[in-house]
Short mmCIF file of C-alpha atoms in Angstrom, two decimals:
data_model
loop_
_atom_site.label_atom_id
_atom_site.label_comp_id
_atom_site.label_asym_id
_atom_site.label_seq_id
_atom_site.Cartn_x
_atom_site.Cartn_y
_atom_site.Cartn_z
CA ASN A 1 -0.12 -0.18 -0.05
CA ALA A 2 0.97 3.22 -0.63
CA GLY A 3 1.75 5.55 1.89
CA VAL A 4 4.27 6.47 4.90
CA THR A 5 5.59 4.36 6.81
CA GLN A 6 7.12 5.08 10.44
CA THR A 7 9.47 2.83 12.55
CA PRO A 8 9.18 2.27 15.24
CA LYS A 9 5.62 2.81 16.69
CA PHE A 10 6.58 2.95 20.39
CA ARG A 11 9.49 3.23 22.18
CA VAL A 12 10.91 4.05 25.94
CA LEU A 13 13.73 5.83 26.29
CA LYS A 14 16.18 6.37 29.44
CA THR A 15 17.44 9.94 29.76
CA GLY A 16 20.57 10.26 27.58
CA GLN A 17 19.98 7.56 25.58
CA SER A 18 19.78 8.28 21.48
CA MET A 19 17.58 6.48 19.06
CA THR A 20 16.66 7.10 15.20
CA LEU A 21 13.08 7.34 13.97
CA LEU A 22 12.79 6.19 10.48
CA CYS A 23 10.13 7.39 7.60
CA ALA A 24 9.62 5.75 4.25
CA GLN A 25 7.37 6.89 1.82
CA ASP A 26 6.91 5.06 -1.48
CA MET A 27 4.65 8.00 -3.38
CA ASN A 28 8.47 9.76 -4.83
CA HIS A 29 7.11 13.20 -2.78
CA GLU A 30 9.92 15.65 -2.70
CA TYR A 31 9.05 17.15 0.80
CA MET A 32 9.27 15.72 3.69
CA TYR A 33 8.60 16.48 7.35
CA TRP A 34 8.73 15.95 10.98
CA TYR A 35 6.08 17.26 13.53
CA ARG A 36 5.63 16.63 17.17
CA GLN A 37 2.15 16.35 18.91
CA ASP A 38 1.48 17.58 22.30
CA PRO A 39 -1.53 17.81 24.28
CA GLY A 40 -3.05 21.36 23.65
CA MET A 41 -0.49 22.57 20.90
CA GLY A 42 -1.38 20.76 18.03
CA LEU A 43 1.58 19.82 15.48
CA ARG A 44 4.63 21.49 15.86
CA LEU A 45 7.15 21.17 12.69
CA ILE A 46 10.67 19.98 14.39
CA HIS A 47 12.66 19.45 10.49
CA TYR A 48 11.71 19.40 7.46
CA SER A 49 13.36 18.62 3.90
CA VAL A 50 12.45 19.93 0.39
CA GLY A 51 14.45 17.26 -1.66
CA GLU A 52 17.10 14.32 -1.31
CA GLY A 53 19.88 15.68 0.60
CA THR A 54 18.62 18.63 2.13
CA THR A 55 17.13 19.59 5.54
CA ALA A 56 16.07 22.74 7.07
CA LYS A 57 15.03 23.44 10.60
CA GLY A 58 11.49 23.96 11.59
CA GLU A 59 9.70 25.70 14.66
CA VAL A 60 11.30 23.05 17.40
CA PRO A 61 14.52 21.95 16.18
CA ASP A 62 16.31 22.15 19.61
CA GLY A 63 17.83 18.28 20.50
CA TYR A 64 16.79 16.77 17.08
CA ASN A 65 18.90 16.34 13.91
CA VAL A 66 17.51 14.90 10.52
CA SER A 67 19.04 13.21 7.34
CA ARG A 68 17.69 12.72 3.97
CA LEU A 69 20.36 10.75 2.12
CA LYS A 70 17.66 9.18 -0.02
CA LYS A 71 14.52 10.70 -1.35
CA GLN A 72 12.23 7.94 0.05
CA ASN A 73 13.94 8.22 3.61
CA PHE A 74 13.73 10.96 6.60
CA LEU A 75 15.46 10.14 9.47
CA LEU A 76 15.05 12.17 12.81
CA GLY A 77 17.64 11.14 15.31
CA LEU A 78 17.51 12.27 19.04
CA GLU A 79 21.21 12.29 20.35
CA SER A 80 20.57 12.79 23.86
CA ALA A 81 16.94 12.12 24.47
CA ALA A 82 15.37 14.01 27.36
CA PRO A 83 11.91 13.76 29.05
CA SER A 84 10.83 16.96 27.21
CA GLN A 85 10.97 14.97 24.38
CA THR A 86 8.24 12.44 25.50
CA SER A 87 5.50 13.25 22.65
CA VAL A 88 3.79 11.83 19.52
CA TYR A 89 6.18 12.10 16.47
CA PHE A 90 4.43 12.16 12.69
CA CYS A 91 6.31 12.28 9.58
CA ALA A 92 4.57 13.27 6.35
CA SER A 93 5.26 13.78 2.87
CA SER A 94 3.88 16.20 -0.10
CA ARG A 95 4.76 16.58 -3.50
CA GLY A 96 3.90 20.40 -2.81
CA GLY A 97 2.17 21.73 -0.12
CA SER A 98 -0.92 22.80 -2.23
CA TYR A 99 -1.64 19.13 -2.50
CA GLY A 100 -1.79 18.60 1.07
CA TYR A 101 0.35 16.00 3.34
CA THR A 102 0.03 12.54 3.44
CA PHE A 103 0.89 11.78 7.08
CA GLY A 104 2.53 7.96 8.77
CA SER A 105 0.59 6.74 11.74
CA GLY A 106 2.89 7.90 14.41
CA THR A 107 5.40 7.07 17.08
CA ARG A 108 4.90 7.68 20.40
CA LEU A 109 8.03 8.12 22.48
CA THR A 110 8.58 8.42 25.85
CA VAL A 111 11.57 9.18 27.85
CA VAL A 112 11.84 8.66 31.35
CA ALA B 1 4.14 35.01 9.88
CA GLN B 2 0.90 32.70 8.89
CA SER B 3 -1.07 31.01 11.80
CA VAL B 4 -4.65 29.79 12.42
CA THR B 5 -6.40 29.75 15.36
CA GLN B 6 -9.16 27.29 16.55
CA PRO B 7 -10.89 28.56 19.55
CA ASP B 8 -12.80 25.61 20.61
CA ILE B 9 -10.64 23.21 22.35
CA HIS B 10 -13.91 20.35 22.92
CA ILE B 11 -16.77 20.31 21.76
CA THR B 12 -19.50 17.93 22.48
CA VAL B 13 -22.72 17.01 19.93
CA SER B 14 -25.17 14.60 19.60
CA GLU B 15 -25.40 12.10 16.99
CA GLY B 16 -27.48 13.29 14.10
CA ALA B 17 -27.03 16.94 14.76
CA SER B 18 -25.24 19.68 12.85
CA LEU B 19 -21.94 20.44 13.35
CA GLU B 20 -19.70 23.68 12.96
CA LEU B 21 -15.67 24.02 13.55
CA ARG B 22 -14.57 27.27 13.93
CA CYS B 23 -11.17 28.37 12.22
CA ASN B 24 -9.83 31.65 11.81
CA TYR B 25 -6.19 32.44 9.92
CA SER B 26 -4.15 35.18 9.54
CA TYR B 27 -2.03 35.37 6.26
CA GLY B 28 -1.13 38.29 4.33
CA ALA B 29 -2.02 37.11 0.88
CA THR B 30 -4.83 34.54 -0.44
CA PRO B 31 -4.53 31.94 2.03
CA TYR B 32 -4.76 28.22 1.33
CA LEU B 33 -6.52 26.55 3.85
CA PHE B 34 -6.82 22.73 4.99
CA TRP B 35 -8.70 20.79 7.40
CA TYR B 36 -7.14 17.31 8.72
CA VAL B 37 -8.95 14.85 10.82
CA GLN B 38 -7.32 12.61 13.38
CA SER B 39 -8.90 9.35 14.65
CA PRO B 40 -7.66 8.07 18.24
CA GLY B 41 -4.19 6.60 17.51
CA GLN B 42 -4.22 7.24 14.00
CA GLY B 43 -2.23 9.87 11.51
CA LEU B 44 -3.76 12.90 10.18
CA GLN B 45 -6.33 12.65 7.06
CA LEU B 46 -6.79 15.52 5.06
CA LEU B 47 -10.68 16.29 4.77
CA LEU B 48 -10.56 19.32 2.24
CA LYS B 49 -8.82 22.34 1.22
CA TYR B 50 -9.16 25.62 -0.36
CA PHE B 51 -7.24 27.36 -2.86
CA SER B 52 -9.11 29.88 -4.69
CA GLY B 53 -12.61 30.34 -6.48
CA ASP B 54 -15.91 28.66 -5.11
CA THR B 55 -15.47 29.62 -1.44
CA LEU B 56 -17.73 26.83 -0.15
CA VAL B 57 -15.76 23.74 -0.60
CA GLN B 58 -16.45 20.07 -0.28
CA GLY B 59 -14.70 17.21 1.37
CA ILE B 60 -14.58 13.71 2.43
CA LYS B 61 -17.10 11.80 4.89
CA GLY B 62 -19.92 14.94 4.05
CA PHE B 63 -18.01 17.51 5.33
CA GLU B 64 -17.79 20.84 3.87
CA ALA B 65 -15.99 24.40 4.48
CA GLU B 66 -16.77 27.94 3.86
CA PHE B 67 -14.01 30.28 3.29
CA LYS B 68 -15.08 33.88 4.43
CA ARG B 69 -12.25 36.54 3.82
CA SER B 70 -14.21 39.27 5.50
CA GLN B 71 -14.08 37.44 8.67
CA SER B 72 -10.89 35.73 8.02
CA SER B 73 -12.37 32.39 8.97
CA PHE B 74 -12.61 28.76 7.50
CA ASN B 75 -15.32 27.27 9.06
CA LEU B 76 -15.97 23.59 8.92
CA ARG B 77 -19.54 21.89 8.76
CA LYS B 78 -21.59 18.74 8.83
CA PRO B 79 -25.37 18.72 8.57
CA SER B 80 -25.51 15.38 10.70
CA VAL B 81 -22.65 13.66 12.42
CA HIS B 82 -22.15 10.43 13.05
CA TRP B 83 -20.71 8.34 16.08
CA SER B 84 -17.34 7.94 13.72
CA ASP B 85 -16.88 11.36 13.72
CA ALA B 86 -15.41 11.68 17.31
CA ALA B 87 -11.90 12.30 16.56
CA GLU B 88 -9.50 15.68 16.60
CA TYR B 89 -9.94 18.18 14.04
CA PHE B 90 -7.23 20.47 12.51
CA CYS B 91 -7.28 23.47 10.65
CA ALA B 92 -3.60 24.28 8.96
CA VAL B 93 -2.64 26.98 6.32
CA ILE B 94 0.04 26.29 4.11
CA ASP B 95 3.11 28.86 3.95
CA PHE B 96 4.34 28.67 0.00
CA GLY B 97 7.64 29.92 0.75
CA ASN B 98 8.86 26.85 2.26
CA GLU B 99 5.85 24.51 1.46
CA LYS B 100 5.42 24.18 4.93
CA LEU B 101 1.96 23.87 6.82
CA THR B 102 1.51 25.54 9.97
CA PHE B 103 -1.24 23.80 12.09
CA GLY B 104 -4.16 25.17 14.47
CA THR B 105 -4.32 23.64 18.13
CA GLY B 106 -7.16 21.16 17.12
CA THR B 107 -10.61 20.93 18.52
CA ARG B 108 -12.27 17.77 19.97
CA LEU B 109 -15.04 16.44 18.83
CA THR B 110 -17.11 14.14 21.18
CA ILE B 111 -20.70 12.51 19.62
CA ILE B 112 -22.97 11.69 22.30
CA PRO B 113 -25.94 8.99 21.64
#
């Protein structure tokens, strides 16, 4: 099925641990995004990419890094997890903003 | 910078009743606006979008939205809600300078029998 796939779906980390969230899309979309969703705050953009090999900071980039080595994949890394990074993370892709985004089903991350 | 405001955090309606969810935007030019729905534990699904032309746009699942420039609003409506419409709804505006969507904080919809 075409779409956006996020792995893992759930993860618990200890403070200071690192991890990488993987987002893969099979729609040949140029644009990819990572958002975090927290209660009462909607979705906030962490980082985004306008094409293979490019990345840019969003609204809340601190504590995260990203890479887009292949067009279909967009990785989100946490080098040293903090409890404030407990959230639900969504990846999205688009062939242009006017077409709307296709979202993955999310990764629920808990940092203890 | 562009922004959207959803003034209602939580709305409860009876099944079969009509629904209107409010969205106000702030944008310098003609905005491109979206409504998304998020069912519990799921990602977001696009309901409808407005770019230009007819100010009343139709979406999936029987939803529609009306763009009113004079009121800077893009309210979502449905004539008769179903229990399956219980979800969180997000309004969003696109920034074409960088193809980024900015989301409102969402409105949670509860349906009672």
